[in-house]
């Protein structure tokens, strides 16, 4: 899951973002991003958006949209693997801002579909509409202002995404939002930061979805309770993000990439075939062996050691990444 996206939608998004900061001094853009990173995903209520104007939104989109895209795209690819042959006929992105999740959906499934992006920050919606105008799958999307919380209502949709939103809500509003999404969607993908708090919110959402009759498609290989003992660890993954010059300037880094840590749950009302197991930590490659930490169907967390004597399975293990299913489909034939 660490490979950079190479699909046309990813390239198109980077091209659309490339000119966002033209005319905005680099120092001003950097200061705006530092302020927004500190506050936008914090405790600010959604009826008082921190993204106040185009300069704020442009700086934030240039910095954060690629990371959100890669995280959501990774979650969607895992979901698509668990429901082969299915594609959403419609998509609603709740709290979607400038539309990174809508771009990720278009990168995962070919074709066009009705798309609605809901957010309270009007400048974010305006910029999202502008960025999507040149992308065939998104140029007809609806960008609608809405309060994200207990008062939200949704029309039925095949797929509803909620990415990096739950942290902005009170516990009561989070519960109400997940219930509303569950009542409207055939499939739900929720993405949050890959932190202990983000994991706790994901588990709350996962429990509400399964209670509403959803089957977990990914990352879990089961719909039973998470085997992680509360407070001992957290489930999260990593997506590699190409760094723009703005990223490097703000963080003072020289690498051409950074890794976005995220957690997610993808669930559906239809029958699903989840992975037999999921690699939940970066594999440890040692001389003649690969150590894999797996979440398994039992449900249980176990470490397995694959050695050279396993032949093709060993070669597959050396190519396996954090977040991948195990064993890979090629090794199950």
Coordinates of C-alpha atoms in Angstrom, one line a residue, residues 114-313:
X114 CA -23.5 10.9 -9.8
X115 CA -21.2 12.5 -7.2
X116 CA -22.1 14.8 -4.4
X117 CA -19.6 16.4 -2.1
X118 CA -20.9 17.9 1.2
X119 CA -19.1 20.3 3.4
X120 CA -19.7 23.4 5.5
X121 CA -16.8 25.4 4.2
X122 CA -18.0 27.2 1.1
X123 CA -14.5 28.3 -0.1
X124 CA -13.4 24.6 0.0
X125 CA -16.4 23.6 -2.1
X126 CA -15.8 26.4 -4.6
X127 CA -12.2 25.3 -5.0
X128 CA -13.1 21.7 -5.2
X129 CA -15.6 22.4 -8.1
X130 CA -12.8 24.4 -9.9
X131 CA -10.3 21.6 -9.5
X132 CA -12.7 19.0 -10.7
X133 CA -13.9 20.9 -13.8
X134 CA -11.3 19.3 -16.0
X135 CA -11.8 15.7 -14.8
X136 CA -14.4 13.8 -16.8
X137 CA -15.7 11.8 -13.9
X138 CA -16.1 14.8 -11.6
X139 CA -16.9 17.8 -13.8
X140 CA -20.7 17.3 -13.2
X141 CA -20.4 16.6 -9.5
X142 CA -22.6 18.5 -7.1
X143 CA -20.8 20.6 -4.4
X144 CA -23.3 21.4 -1.6
X145 CA -22.9 23.2 1.7
X146 CA -24.2 21.2 4.6
X147 CA -23.5 21.0 8.4
X148 CA -21.9 17.7 9.1
X149 CA -23.3 16.3 12.3
X150 CA -26.5 15.1 13.8
X151 CA -28.7 17.4 11.6
X152 CA -27.4 15.9 8.4
X153 CA -29.8 14.1 6.1
X154 CA -28.6 12.0 3.1
X155 CA -30.3 10.6 0.0
X156 CA -29.6 6.9 -0.7
X157 CA -26.3 6.2 -2.3
X158 CA -24.3 3.2 -3.3
X159 CA -21.1 4.5 -1.6
X160 CA -20.6 7.1 1.1
X161 CA -17.1 8.2 2.1
X162 CA -16.3 10.0 5.3
X163 CA -12.6 10.9 5.5
X164 CA -10.8 12.9 8.2
X165 CA -14.1 14.2 9.6
X166 CA -15.0 12.3 12.8
X167 CA -12.3 14.2 14.8
X168 CA -14.2 17.4 14.1
X169 CA -17.3 16.2 15.8
X170 CA -18.6 15.7 19.3
X171 CA -19.1 12.1 20.4
X172 CA -22.9 12.5 20.0
X173 CA -22.5 14.0 16.5
X174 CA -20.1 11.2 15.5
X175 CA -22.6 8.5 16.5
X176 CA -25.5 10.3 14.7
X177 CA -23.5 10.8 11.6
X178 CA -22.4 7.2 11.3
X179 CA -26.0 6.1 11.9
X180 CA -27.2 8.5 9.2
X181 CA -24.6 7.2 6.8
X182 CA -25.5 3.6 7.6
X183 CA -29.1 4.3 6.8
X184 CA -28.4 5.8 3.4
X185 CA -25.5 3.8 2.0
X186 CA -25.0 0.3 0.5
X187 CA -21.2 0.7 1.2
X188 CA -19.3 2.9 3.6
X189 CA -15.6 3.8 3.7
X190 CA -14.4 5.9 6.7
X191 CA -10.8 7.1 7.0
X192 CA -9.2 8.8 10.0
X193 CA -5.7 9.7 11.0
X194 CA -3.5 6.8 12.0
X195 CA -3.3 7.7 15.7
X196 CA -4.6 6.0 18.8
X197 CA -7.4 8.5 19.0
X198 CA -8.2 8.0 15.3
X199 CA -8.3 4.2 15.9
X200 CA -10.7 4.7 18.8
X201 CA -13.0 6.7 16.6
X202 CA -12.7 4.0 13.8
X203 CA -13.7 1.2 16.3
X204 CA -16.7 3.2 17.4
X205 CA -17.8 3.7 13.8
X206 CA -17.1 0.1 12.9
X207 CA -19.2 -1.2 15.8
X208 CA -22.1 1.0 14.8
X209 CA -21.9 -0.2 11.2
X210 CA -21.8 -3.9 12.1
X211 CA -24.7 -3.3 14.5
X212 CA -26.6 -1.8 11.6
X213 CA -26.1 -5.0 9.5
X214 CA -23.0 -4.1 7.6
X215 CA -20.2 -6.6 6.8
X216 CA -16.6 -5.5 7.2
X217 CA -14.8 -5.8 3.9
X218 CA -11.5 -4.3 4.9
X219 CA -9.1 -4.0 6.5
X220 CA -10.3 -6.7 9.0
X221 CA -10.6 -10.3 7.7
X222 CA -13.8 -10.6 9.8
X223 CA -16.7 -8.6 11.2
X224 CA -16.2 -9.7 14.8
X225 CA -14.8 -7.5 17.6
X226 CA -11.3 -6.2 17.0
X227 CA -8.7 -8.4 18.8
X228 CA -6.6 -5.5 19.9
X229 CA -6.9 -5.0 23.6
X230 CA -8.1 -1.4 24.3
X231 CA -5.2 0.8 25.2
X232 CA -2.4 -1.6 24.1
X233 CA -2.1 -0.8 20.4
X234 CA -3.9 0.6 17.5
X235 CA -4.6 -0.5 13.9
X236 CA -3.3 1.8 11.2
X237 CA -1.6 1.7 7.8
X238 CA 0.7 3.9 5.6
X239 CA 0.4 5.4 2.2
X240 CA 3.3 7.0 0.3
X241 CA 2.7 10.6 -0.8
X242 CA 4.8 12.5 -3.4
X243 CA 6.0 15.7 -1.8
X244 CA 5.5 19.0 -3.5
X245 CA 8.0 21.8 -3.2
X246 CA 5.5 23.3 -0.6
X247 CA 5.8 20.1 1.5
X248 CA 9.6 20.2 1.4
X249 CA 9.6 23.9 2.3
X250 CA 7.3 23.7 5.3
X251 CA 8.9 20.5 6.8
X252 CA 12.4 21.4 5.8
X253 CA 12.8 17.9 4.3
X254 CA 14.7 16.8 1.2
X255 CA 13.0 13.5 0.4
X256 CA 10.7 13.4 -2.6
X257 CA 8.0 11.6 -0.5
X258 CA 6.4 11.2 2.9
X259 CA 4.3 8.5 4.5
X260 CA 0.7 9.3 5.5
X261 CA -0.5 7.2 8.5
X262 CA -4.2 6.4 8.4
X263 CA -6.8 4.1 9.8
X264 CA -10.0 3.0 8.0
X265 CA -13.0 0.7 7.9
X266 CA -14.7 -0.3 4.7
X267 CA -18.1 -2.0 5.1
X268 CA -21.0 -3.1 2.9
X269 CA -24.5 -4.5 3.1
X270 CA -23.8 -7.1 0.4
X271 CA -22.0 -10.4 0.9
X272 CA -18.3 -10.0 1.0
X273 CA -15.1 -12.0 0.8
X274 CA -12.6 -10.3 3.0
X275 CA -8.9 -11.2 2.9
X276 CA -7.9 -14.4 4.8
X277 CA -5.6 -12.2 6.9
X278 CA -4.2 -8.6 6.8
X279 CA -0.6 -7.5 7.4
X280 CA -0.9 -5.0 10.2
X281 CA 2.7 -4.0 10.7
X282 CA 5.6 -3.3 8.3
X283 CA 7.0 -6.8 7.5
X284 CA 10.4 -7.5 8.9
X285 CA 12.7 -8.9 6.3
X286 CA 15.7 -10.8 7.7
X287 CA 18.2 -13.2 6.2
X288 CA 16.3 -16.1 4.8
X289 CA 13.0 -15.2 6.5
X290 CA 10.2 -12.7 6.6
X291 CA 8.2 -11.9 9.8
X292 CA 4.6 -10.9 9.2
X293 CA 2.2 -9.5 11.9
X294 CA -1.3 -10.6 10.8
X295 CA -4.8 -9.9 11.8
X296 CA -6.5 -13.2 11.1
X297 CA -10.1 -14.5 10.7
X298 CA -10.2 -16.2 14.2
X299 CA -10.2 -13.2 15.1
X300 CA -6.7 -13.0 16.5
X301 CA -3.4 -11.2 16.1
X302 CA -0.5 -13.5 15.3
X303 CA 3.1 -13.3 14.0
X304 CA 4.1 -15.8 11.3
X305 CA 7.5 -16.5 10.0
X306 CA 7.9 -17.4 6.3
X307 CA 11.3 -18.9 5.4
X308 CA 13.1 -19.8 2.2
X309 CA 11.8 -23.4 2.5
X310 CA 8.3 -22.1 1.8
X311 CA 9.4 -21.4 -1.8
X312 CA 6.9 -19.3 -3.7
X313 CA 5.2 -18.2 -0.4

